[in-house]
PDB file of C-alpha atoms and ligand atoms in Angstrom:
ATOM      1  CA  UNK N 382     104.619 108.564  82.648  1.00 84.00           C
ATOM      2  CA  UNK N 383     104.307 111.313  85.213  1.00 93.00           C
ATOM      3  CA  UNK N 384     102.575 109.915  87.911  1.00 97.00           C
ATOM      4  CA  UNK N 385     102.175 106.096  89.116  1.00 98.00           C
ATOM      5  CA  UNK N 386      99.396 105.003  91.257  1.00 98.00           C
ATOM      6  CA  UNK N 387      99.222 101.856  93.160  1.00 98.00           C
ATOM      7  CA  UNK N 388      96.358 100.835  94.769  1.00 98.00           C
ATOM      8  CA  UNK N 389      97.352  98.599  97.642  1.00 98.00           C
ATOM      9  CA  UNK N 390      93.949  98.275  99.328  1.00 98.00           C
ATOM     10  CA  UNK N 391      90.534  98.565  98.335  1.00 97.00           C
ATOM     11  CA  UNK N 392      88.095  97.088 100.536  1.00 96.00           C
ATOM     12  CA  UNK N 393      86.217  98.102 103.605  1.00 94.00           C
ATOM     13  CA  UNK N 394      85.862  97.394 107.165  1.00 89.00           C
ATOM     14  CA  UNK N 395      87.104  93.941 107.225  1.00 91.00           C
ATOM     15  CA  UNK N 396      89.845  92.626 104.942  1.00 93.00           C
ATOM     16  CA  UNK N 397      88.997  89.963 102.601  1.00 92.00           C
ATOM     17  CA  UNK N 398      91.853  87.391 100.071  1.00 92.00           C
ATOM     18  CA  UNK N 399      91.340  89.790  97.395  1.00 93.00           C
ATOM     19  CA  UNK N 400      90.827  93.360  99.526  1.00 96.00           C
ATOM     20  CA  UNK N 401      93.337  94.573 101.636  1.00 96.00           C
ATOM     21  CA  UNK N 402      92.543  98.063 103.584  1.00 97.00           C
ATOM     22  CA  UNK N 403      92.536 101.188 102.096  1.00 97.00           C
ATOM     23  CA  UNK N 404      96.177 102.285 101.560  1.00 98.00           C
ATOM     24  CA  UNK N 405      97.113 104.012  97.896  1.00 98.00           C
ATOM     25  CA  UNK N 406     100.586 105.363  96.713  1.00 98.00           C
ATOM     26  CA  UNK N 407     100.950 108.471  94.598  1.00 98.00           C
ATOM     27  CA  UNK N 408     104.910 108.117  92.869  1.00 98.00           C
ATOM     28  CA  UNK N 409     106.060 111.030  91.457  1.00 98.00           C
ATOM     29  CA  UNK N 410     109.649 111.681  89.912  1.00 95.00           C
ATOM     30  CA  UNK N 411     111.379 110.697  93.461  1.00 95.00           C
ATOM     31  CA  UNK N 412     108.741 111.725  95.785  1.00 97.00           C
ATOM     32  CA  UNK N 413     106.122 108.819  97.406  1.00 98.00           C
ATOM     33  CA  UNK N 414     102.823 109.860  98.858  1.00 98.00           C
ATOM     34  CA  UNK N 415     100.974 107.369 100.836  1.00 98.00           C
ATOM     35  CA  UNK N 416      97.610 107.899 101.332  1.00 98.00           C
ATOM     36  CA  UNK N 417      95.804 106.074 103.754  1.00 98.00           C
ATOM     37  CA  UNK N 418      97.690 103.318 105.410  1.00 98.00           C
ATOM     38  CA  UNK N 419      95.002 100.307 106.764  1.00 97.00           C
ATOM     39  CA  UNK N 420      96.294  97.457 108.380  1.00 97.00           C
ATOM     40  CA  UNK N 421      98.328  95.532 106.378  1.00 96.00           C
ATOM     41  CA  UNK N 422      99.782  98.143 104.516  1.00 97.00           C
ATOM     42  CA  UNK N 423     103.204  96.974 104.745  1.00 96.00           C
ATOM     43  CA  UNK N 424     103.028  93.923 103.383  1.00 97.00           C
ATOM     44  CA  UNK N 425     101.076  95.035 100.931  1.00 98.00           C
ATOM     45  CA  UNK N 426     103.743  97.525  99.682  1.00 97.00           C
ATOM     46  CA  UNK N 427     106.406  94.285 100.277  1.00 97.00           C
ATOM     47  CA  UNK N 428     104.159  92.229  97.688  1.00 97.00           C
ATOM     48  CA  UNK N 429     104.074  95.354  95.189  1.00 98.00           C
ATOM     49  CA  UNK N 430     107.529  95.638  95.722  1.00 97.00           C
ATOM     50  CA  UNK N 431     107.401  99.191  96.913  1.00 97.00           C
ATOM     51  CA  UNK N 432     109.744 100.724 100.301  1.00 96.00           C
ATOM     52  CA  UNK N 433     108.266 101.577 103.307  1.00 95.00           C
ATOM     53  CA  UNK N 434     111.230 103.619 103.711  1.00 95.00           C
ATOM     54  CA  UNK N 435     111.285 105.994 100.664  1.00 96.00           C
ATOM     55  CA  UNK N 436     107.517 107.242 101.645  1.00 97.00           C
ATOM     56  CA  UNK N 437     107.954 110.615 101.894  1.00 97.00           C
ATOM     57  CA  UNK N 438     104.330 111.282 103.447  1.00 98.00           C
ATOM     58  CA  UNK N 439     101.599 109.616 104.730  1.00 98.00           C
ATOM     59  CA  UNK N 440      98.017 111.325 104.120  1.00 98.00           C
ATOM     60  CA  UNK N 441      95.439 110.219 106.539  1.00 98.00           C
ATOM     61  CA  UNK N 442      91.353 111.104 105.018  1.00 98.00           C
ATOM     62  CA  UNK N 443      90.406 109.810 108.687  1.00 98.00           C
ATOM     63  CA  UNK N 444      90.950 107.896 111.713  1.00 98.00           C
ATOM     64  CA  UNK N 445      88.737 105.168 111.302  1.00 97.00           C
ATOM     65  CA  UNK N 446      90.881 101.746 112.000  1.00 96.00           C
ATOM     66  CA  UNK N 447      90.760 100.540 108.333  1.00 97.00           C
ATOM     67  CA  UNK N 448      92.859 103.681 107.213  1.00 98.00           C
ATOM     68  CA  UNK N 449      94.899 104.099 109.864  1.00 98.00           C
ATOM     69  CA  UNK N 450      96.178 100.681 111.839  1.00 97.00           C
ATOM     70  CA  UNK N 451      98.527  99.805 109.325  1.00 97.00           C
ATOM     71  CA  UNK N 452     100.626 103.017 110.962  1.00 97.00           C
ATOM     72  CA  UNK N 453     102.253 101.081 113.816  1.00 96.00           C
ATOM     73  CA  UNK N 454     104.054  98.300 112.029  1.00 95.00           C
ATOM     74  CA  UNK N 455     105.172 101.247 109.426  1.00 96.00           C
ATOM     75  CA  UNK N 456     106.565 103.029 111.790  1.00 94.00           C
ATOM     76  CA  UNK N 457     108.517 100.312 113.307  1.00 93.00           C
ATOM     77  CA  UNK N 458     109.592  98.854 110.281  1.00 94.00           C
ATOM     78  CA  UNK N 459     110.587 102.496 108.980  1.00 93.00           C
ATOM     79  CA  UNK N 460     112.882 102.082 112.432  1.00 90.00           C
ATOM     80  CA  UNK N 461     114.608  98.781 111.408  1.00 90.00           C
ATOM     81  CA  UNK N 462     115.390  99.916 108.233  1.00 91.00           C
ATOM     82  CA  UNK N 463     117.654 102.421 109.481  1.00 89.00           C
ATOM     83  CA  UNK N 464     114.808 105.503 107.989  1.00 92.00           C
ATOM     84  CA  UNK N 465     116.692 108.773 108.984  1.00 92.00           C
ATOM     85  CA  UNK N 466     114.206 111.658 106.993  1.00 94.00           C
ATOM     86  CA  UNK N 467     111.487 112.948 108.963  1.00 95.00           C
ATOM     87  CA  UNK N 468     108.496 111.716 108.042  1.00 96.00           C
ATOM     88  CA  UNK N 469     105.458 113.837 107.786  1.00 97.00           C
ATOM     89  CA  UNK N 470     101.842 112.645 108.738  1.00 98.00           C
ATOM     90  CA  UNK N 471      99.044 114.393 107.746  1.00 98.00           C
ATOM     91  CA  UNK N 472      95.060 113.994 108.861  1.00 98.00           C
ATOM     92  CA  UNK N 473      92.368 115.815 110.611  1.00 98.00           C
ATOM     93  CA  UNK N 474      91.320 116.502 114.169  1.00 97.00           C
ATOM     94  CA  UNK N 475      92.639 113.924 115.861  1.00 97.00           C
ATOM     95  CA  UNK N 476      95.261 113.227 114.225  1.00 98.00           C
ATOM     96  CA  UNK N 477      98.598 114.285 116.882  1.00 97.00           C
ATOM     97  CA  UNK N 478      96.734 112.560 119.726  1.00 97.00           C
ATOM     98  CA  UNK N 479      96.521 109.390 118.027  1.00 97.00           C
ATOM     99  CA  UNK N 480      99.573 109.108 116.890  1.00 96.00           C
ATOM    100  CA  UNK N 481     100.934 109.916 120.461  1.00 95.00           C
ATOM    101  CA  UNK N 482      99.180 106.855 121.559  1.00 95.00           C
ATOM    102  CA  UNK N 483     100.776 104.943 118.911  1.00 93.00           C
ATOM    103  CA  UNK N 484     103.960 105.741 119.475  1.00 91.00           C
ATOM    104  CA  UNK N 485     103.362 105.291 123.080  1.00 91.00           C
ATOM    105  CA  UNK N 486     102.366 101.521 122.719  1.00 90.00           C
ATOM    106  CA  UNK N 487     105.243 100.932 120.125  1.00 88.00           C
ATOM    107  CA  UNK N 488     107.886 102.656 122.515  1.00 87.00           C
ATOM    108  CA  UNK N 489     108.699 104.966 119.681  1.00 80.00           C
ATOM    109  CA  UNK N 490     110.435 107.791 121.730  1.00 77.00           C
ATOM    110  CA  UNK N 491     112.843 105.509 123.091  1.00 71.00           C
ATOM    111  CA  UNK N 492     114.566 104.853 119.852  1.00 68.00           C
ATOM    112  CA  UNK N 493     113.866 108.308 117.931  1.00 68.00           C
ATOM    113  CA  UNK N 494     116.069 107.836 115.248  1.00 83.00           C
ATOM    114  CA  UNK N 495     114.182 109.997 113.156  1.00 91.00           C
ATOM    115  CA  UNK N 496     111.485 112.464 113.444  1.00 92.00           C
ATOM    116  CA  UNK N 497     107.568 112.061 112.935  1.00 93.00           C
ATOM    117  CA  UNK N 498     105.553 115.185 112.264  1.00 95.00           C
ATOM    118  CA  UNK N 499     102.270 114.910 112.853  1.00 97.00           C
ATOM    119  CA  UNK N 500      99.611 117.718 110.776  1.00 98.00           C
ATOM    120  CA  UNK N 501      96.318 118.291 111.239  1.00 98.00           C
ATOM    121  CA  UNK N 502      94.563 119.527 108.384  1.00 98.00           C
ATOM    122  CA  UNK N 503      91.357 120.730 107.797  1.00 97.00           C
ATOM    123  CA  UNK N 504      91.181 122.677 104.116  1.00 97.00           C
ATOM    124  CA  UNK N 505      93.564 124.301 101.865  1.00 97.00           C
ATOM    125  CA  UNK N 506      97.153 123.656 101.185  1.00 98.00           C
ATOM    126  CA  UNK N 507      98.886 120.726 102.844  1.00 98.00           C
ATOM    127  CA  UNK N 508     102.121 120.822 101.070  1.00 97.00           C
ATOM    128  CA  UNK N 509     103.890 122.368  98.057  1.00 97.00           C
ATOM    129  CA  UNK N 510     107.000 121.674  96.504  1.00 97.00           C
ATOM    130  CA  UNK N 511     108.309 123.310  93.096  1.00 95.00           C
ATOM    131  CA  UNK N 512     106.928 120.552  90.961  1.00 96.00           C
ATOM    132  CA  UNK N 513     103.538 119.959  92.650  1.00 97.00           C
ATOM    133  CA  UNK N 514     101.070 120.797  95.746  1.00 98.00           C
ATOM    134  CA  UNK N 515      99.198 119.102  97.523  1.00 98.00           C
ATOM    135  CA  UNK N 516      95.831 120.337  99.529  1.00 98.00           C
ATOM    136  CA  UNK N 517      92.825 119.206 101.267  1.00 98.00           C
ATOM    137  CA  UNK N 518      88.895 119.655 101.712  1.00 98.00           C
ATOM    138  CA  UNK N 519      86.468 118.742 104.315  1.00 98.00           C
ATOM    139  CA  UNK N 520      84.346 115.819 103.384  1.00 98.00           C
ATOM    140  CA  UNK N 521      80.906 114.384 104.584  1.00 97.00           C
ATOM    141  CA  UNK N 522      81.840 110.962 106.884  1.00 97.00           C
ATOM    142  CA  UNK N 523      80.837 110.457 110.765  1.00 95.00           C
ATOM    143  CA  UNK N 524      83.825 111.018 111.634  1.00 97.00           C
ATOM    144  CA  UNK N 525      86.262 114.651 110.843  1.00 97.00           C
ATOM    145  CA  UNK N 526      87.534 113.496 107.613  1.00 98.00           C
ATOM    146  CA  UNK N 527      89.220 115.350 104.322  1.00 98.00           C
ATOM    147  CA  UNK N 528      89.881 114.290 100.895  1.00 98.00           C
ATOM    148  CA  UNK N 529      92.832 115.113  99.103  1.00 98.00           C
ATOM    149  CA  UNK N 530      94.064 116.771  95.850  1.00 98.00           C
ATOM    150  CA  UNK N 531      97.752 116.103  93.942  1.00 98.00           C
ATOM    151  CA  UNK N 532      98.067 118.395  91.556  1.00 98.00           C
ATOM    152  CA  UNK N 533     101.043 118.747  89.336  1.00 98.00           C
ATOM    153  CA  UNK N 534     102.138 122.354  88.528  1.00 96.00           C
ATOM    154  CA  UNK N 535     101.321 123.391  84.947  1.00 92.00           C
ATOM    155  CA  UNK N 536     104.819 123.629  82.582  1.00 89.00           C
ATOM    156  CA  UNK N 537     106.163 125.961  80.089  1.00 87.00           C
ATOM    157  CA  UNK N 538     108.011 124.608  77.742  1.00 88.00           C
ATOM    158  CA  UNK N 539     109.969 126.195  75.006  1.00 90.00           C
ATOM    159  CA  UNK N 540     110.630 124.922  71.170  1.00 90.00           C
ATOM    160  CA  UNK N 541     114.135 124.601  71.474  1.00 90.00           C
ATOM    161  CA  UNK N 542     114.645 122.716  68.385  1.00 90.00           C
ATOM    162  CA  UNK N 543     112.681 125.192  66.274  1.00 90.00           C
ATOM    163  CA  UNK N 544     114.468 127.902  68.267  1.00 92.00           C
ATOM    164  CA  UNK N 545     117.720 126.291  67.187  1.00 93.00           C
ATOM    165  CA  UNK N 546     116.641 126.416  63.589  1.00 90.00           C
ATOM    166  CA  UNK N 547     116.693 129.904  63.460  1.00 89.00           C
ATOM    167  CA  UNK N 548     120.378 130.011  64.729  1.00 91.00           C
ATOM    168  CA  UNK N 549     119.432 131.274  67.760  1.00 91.00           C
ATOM    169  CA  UNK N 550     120.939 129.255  71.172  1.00 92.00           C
ATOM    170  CA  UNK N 551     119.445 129.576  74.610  1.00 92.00           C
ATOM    171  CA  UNK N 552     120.045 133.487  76.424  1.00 91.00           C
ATOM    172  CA  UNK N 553     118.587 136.009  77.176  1.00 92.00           C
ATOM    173  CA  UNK N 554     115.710 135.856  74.183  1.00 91.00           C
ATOM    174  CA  UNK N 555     114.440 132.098  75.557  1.00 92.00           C
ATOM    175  CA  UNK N 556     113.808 133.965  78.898  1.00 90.00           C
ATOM    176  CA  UNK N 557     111.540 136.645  77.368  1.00 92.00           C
ATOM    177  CA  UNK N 558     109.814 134.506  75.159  1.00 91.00           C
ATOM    178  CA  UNK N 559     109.541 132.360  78.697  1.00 87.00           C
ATOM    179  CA  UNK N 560     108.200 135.179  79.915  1.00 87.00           C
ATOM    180  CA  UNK N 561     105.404 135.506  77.283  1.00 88.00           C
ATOM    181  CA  UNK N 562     107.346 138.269  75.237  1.00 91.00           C
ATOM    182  CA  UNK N 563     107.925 138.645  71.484  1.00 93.00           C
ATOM    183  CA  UNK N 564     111.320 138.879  70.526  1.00 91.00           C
ATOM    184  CA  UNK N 565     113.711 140.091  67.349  1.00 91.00           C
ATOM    185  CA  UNK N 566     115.856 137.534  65.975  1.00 90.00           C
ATOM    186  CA  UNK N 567     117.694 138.392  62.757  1.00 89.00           C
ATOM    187  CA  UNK N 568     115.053 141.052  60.995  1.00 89.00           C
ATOM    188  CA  UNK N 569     111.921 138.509  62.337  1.00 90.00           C
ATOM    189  CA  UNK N 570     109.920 138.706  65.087  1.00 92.00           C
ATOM    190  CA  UNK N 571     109.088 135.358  67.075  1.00 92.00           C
ATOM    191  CA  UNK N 572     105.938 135.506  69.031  1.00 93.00           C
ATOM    192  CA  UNK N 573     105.485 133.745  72.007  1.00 91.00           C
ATOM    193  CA  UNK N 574     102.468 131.397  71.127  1.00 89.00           C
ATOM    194  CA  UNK N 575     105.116 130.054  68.091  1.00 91.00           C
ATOM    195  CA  UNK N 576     107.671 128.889  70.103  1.00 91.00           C
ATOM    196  CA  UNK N 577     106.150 127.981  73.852  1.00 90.00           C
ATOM    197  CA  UNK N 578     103.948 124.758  74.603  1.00 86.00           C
ATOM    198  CA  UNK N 579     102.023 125.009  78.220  1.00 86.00           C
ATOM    199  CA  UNK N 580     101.664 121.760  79.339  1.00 90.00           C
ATOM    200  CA  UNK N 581      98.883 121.863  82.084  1.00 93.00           C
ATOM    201  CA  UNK N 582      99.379 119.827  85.560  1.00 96.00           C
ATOM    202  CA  UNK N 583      98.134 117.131  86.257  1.00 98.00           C
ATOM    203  CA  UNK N 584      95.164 116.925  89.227  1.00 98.00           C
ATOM    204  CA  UNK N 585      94.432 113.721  90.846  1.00 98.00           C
ATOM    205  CA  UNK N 586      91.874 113.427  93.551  1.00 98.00           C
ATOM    206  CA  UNK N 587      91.370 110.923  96.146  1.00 98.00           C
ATOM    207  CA  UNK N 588      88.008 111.253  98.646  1.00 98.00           C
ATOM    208  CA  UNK N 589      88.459 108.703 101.193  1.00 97.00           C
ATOM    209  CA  UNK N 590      85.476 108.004 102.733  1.00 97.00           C
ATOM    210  CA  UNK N 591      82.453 110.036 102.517  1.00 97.00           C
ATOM    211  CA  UNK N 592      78.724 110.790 101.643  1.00 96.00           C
ATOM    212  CA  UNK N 593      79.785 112.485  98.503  1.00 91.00           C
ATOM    213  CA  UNK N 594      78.601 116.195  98.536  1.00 92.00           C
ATOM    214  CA  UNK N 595      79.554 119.976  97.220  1.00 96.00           C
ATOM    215  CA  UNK N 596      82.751 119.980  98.419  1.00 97.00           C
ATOM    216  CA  UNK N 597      83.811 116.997  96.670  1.00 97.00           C
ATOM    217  CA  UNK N 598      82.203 118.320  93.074  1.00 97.00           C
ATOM    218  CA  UNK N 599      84.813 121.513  93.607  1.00 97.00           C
ATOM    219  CA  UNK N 600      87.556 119.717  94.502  1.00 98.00           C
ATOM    220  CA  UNK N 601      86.914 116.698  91.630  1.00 98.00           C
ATOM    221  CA  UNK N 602      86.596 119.647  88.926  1.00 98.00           C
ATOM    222  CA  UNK N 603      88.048 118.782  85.676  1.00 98.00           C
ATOM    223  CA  UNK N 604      90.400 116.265  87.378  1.00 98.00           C
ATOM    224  CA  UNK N 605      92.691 113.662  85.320  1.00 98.00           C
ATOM    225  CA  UNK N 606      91.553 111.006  87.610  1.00 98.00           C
ATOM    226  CA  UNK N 607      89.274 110.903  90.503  1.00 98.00           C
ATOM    227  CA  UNK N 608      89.419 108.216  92.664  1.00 98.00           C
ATOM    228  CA  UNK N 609      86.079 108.059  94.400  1.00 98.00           C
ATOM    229  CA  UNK N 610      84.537 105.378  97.066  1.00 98.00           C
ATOM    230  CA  UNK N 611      81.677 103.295  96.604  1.00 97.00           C
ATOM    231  CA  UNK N 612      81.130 101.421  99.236  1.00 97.00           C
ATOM    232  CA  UNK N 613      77.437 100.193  98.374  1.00 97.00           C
ATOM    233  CA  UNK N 614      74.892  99.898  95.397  1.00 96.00           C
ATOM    234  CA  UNK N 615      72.034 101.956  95.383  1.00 96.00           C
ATOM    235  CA  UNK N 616      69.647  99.139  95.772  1.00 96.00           C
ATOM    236  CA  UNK N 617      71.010  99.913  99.887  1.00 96.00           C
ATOM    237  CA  UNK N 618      71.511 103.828  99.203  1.00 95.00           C
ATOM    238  CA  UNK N 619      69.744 103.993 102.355  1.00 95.00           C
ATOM    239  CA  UNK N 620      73.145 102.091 104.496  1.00 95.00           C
ATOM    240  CA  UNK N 621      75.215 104.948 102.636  1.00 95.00           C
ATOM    241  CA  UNK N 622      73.228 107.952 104.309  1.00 95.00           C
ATOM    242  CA  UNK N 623      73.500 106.254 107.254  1.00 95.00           C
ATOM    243  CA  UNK N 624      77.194 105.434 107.832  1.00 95.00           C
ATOM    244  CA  UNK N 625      77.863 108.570 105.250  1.00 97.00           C
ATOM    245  CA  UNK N 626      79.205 106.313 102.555  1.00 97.00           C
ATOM    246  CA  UNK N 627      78.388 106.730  99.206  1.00 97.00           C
ATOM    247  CA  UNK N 628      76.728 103.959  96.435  1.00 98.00           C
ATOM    248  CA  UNK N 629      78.476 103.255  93.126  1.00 98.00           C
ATOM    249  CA  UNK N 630      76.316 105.577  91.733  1.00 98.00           C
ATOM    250  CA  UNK N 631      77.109 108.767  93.642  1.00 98.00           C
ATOM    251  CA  UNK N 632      80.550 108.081  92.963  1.00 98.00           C
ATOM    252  CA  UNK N 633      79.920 108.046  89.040  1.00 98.00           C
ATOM    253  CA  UNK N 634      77.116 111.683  89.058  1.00 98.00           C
ATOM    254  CA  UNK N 635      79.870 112.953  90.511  1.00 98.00           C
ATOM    255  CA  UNK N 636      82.479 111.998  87.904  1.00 98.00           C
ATOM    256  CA  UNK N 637      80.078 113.048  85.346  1.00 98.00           C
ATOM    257  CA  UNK N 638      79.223 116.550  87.102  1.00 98.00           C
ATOM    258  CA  UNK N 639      83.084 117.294  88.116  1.00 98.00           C
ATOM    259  CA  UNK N 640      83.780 116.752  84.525  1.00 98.00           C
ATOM    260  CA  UNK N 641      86.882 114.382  85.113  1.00 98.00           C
ATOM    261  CA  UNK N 642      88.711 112.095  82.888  1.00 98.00           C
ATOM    262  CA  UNK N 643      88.764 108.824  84.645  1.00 98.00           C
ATOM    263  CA  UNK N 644      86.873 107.510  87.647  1.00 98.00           C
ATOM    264  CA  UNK N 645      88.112 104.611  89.702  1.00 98.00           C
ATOM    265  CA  UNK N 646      85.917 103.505  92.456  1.00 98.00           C
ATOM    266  CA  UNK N 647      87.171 101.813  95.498  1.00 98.00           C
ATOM    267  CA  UNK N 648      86.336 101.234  99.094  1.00 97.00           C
ATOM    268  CA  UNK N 649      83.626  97.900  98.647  1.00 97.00           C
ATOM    269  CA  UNK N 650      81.948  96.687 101.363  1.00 96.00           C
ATOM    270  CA  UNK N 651      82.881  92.627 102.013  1.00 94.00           C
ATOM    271  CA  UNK N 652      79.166  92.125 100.881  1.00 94.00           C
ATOM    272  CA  UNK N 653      80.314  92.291  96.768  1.00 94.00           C
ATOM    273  CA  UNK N 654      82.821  89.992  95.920  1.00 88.00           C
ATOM    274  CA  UNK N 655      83.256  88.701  92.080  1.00 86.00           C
ATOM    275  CA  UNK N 656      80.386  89.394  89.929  1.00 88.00           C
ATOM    276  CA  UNK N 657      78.366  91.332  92.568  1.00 91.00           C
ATOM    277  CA  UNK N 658      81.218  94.185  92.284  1.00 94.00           C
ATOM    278  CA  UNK N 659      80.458  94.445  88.297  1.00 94.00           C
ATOM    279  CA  UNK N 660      76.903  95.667  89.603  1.00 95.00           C
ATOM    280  CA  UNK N 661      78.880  98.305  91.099  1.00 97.00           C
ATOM    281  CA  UNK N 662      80.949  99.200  88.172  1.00 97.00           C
ATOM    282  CA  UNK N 663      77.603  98.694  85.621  1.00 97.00           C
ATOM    283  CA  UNK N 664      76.256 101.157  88.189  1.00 97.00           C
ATOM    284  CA  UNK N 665      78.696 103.815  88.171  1.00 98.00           C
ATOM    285  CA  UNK N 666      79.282 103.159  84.648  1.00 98.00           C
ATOM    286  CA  UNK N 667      75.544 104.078  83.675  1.00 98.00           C
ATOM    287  CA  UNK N 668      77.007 107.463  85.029  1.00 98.00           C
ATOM    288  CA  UNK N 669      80.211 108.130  83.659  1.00 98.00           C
ATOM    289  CA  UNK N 670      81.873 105.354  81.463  1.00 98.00           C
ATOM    290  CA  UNK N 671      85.174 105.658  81.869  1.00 98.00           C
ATOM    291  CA  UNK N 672      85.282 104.127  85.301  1.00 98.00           C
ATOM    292  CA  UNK N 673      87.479 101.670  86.356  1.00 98.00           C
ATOM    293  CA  UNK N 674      86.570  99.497  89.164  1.00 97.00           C
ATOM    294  CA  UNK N 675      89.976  99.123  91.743  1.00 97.00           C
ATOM    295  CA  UNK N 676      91.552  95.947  92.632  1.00 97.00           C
ATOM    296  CA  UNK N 677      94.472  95.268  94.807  1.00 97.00           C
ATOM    297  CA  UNK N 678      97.764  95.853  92.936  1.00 98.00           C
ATOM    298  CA  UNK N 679      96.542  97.596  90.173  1.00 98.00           C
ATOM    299  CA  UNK N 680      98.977 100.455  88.944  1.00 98.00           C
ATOM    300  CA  UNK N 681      97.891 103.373  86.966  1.00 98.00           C
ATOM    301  CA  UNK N 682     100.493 105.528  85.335  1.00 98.00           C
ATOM    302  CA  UNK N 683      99.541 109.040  83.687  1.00 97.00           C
TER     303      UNK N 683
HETATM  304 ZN1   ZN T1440      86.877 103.048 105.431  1.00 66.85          ZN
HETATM  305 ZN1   ZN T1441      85.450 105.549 107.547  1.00 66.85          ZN
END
């Protein structure tokens, strides 16, 4: 497992028992990537057993309340826990002013025991580090909004153990056959393609909310898992073009013509609850089948 995702909300406007608002963690190796934080959020995270604390980076798609009104409590919380990193908020327009009110109401800068940086992003690269990067694109909502993209950078890995065989230990011949070179060992020469294994990165994209459109379709492309609102069935497409949502079966044309592995649709409006929300899945399945409809506290690991 390289990646763990844990969906902490997945409904709409309103919460519901079963739907929290949208909040999602991204785990990887030591790093945690919020995305989203909707009222709630916090407790949420307490009943998944997940820290508030260790969250590395909160990604904001947009500032609509049921993303974003979990931030206060966070941030306090982060404070009584004795949180020391900086933490780094990302979102669109809007973003820095919003936060200033929040920290306003919350008296924030009176206790700064650590620091909150606040990024607006629009499109491109958000953040990189030397195991993966993360970047943004503009997406279709009545609000400024983005979705985001995690992917993993792709690995080289050499055959030790057949390298080994040969008699010959790590030095200076791993790092040209690294580099793509072939080498001479012993009389023999070892080719690159024998003894080196690329294994690719793995892309995860997450939309937020949005009337799905071209610039999800290049940022979805050939991703391991796209996670992908729905907030209606196409029966009421006509309520998605209108509050630039997007119907169960957007969500899956776009799995199936971004060529992904794995779709999970999220985001339902309070109107589906039990077997209304397998007409969404049905829906988006009729599209691309290997969707998977969220659900508060799921976890996927890749
Ligand atoms: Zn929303
Ligand atoms: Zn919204």
């Amino acid at each position: 497992m390289r990646v763990q995702i844990d969906f902490l909300g997945t409904g709409s406007t309103t919460p519901t028992p079963d739907r929290n608002h949208s909040s999602i963690q991204l785990a990887y190796g030591k790093d945690r990537l919020l995305f989203d934080c909707g009222e709630g959020t916090q407790r949420q995270m307490a009943t998944a057993k997940l820290s508030v604390v260790k969250v590395k980076a909160i990604m904001l798609t947009h500032l609509h309340g049921d993303h974003t009104l979990g931030l206060p409590g966070f941030l306090l919380t982060c404070r009584l826990r004795g949180r020391e990193e900086a933490l780094h908020i990302y979102g669109p327009e809007g973003t820095k002013e919003m936060l200033e009110s929040i920290m306003g109401m919350i008296k924030f800068n009176a206790y700064p025991e650590f620091d909150i940086v606040v990024h607006e992003v629009h499109a491109g690269l958000v953040f990189e580090t030397e195991e993966y990067a993360v970047s943004c694109f503009p997406v279709d909502h009545d609000v400024p909004a983005v979705g985001y993209v995690f992917q993993e950078k792709s690995r080289t890995n050499i055959d030790e153990k057949a390298l080994r065989k040969l008699g010959l230990e790590p030095g200076p011949e791993y790092k040209a056959l690294k580099k793509g070179e072939s080498v001479e060992w012993e009389g023999r020469v070892l080719k690159p393609e024998k003894y080196l294994a690329v294994r690719k990165g793995l892309k995860i994209v997450y939309t937020g909310d949005c009337a799905t459109g071209q610039s999800v379709l290049e940022a979805a492309e050939n991703a391991d898992l796209l996670i992908h609102e729905a907030t209606f069935a196409q029966e009421i497409k006509e309520n998605a073009v209108k509050y630039k949502h997007s119907t169960a079966k957007d969500a899956g044309v776009m799995a199936r013509e971004a060529d992904v592995k794995q779709l999970v649709i999220t985001h339902f409006s309070t109107r589906y609850r039990n077997e209304d929300l397998y007409k969404l899945l049905d829906e988006a399945k009729r599209e691309f089948e290997n969707t998977v409809l969220a659900k508060d506290f799921m976890v996927i690991e890749l």
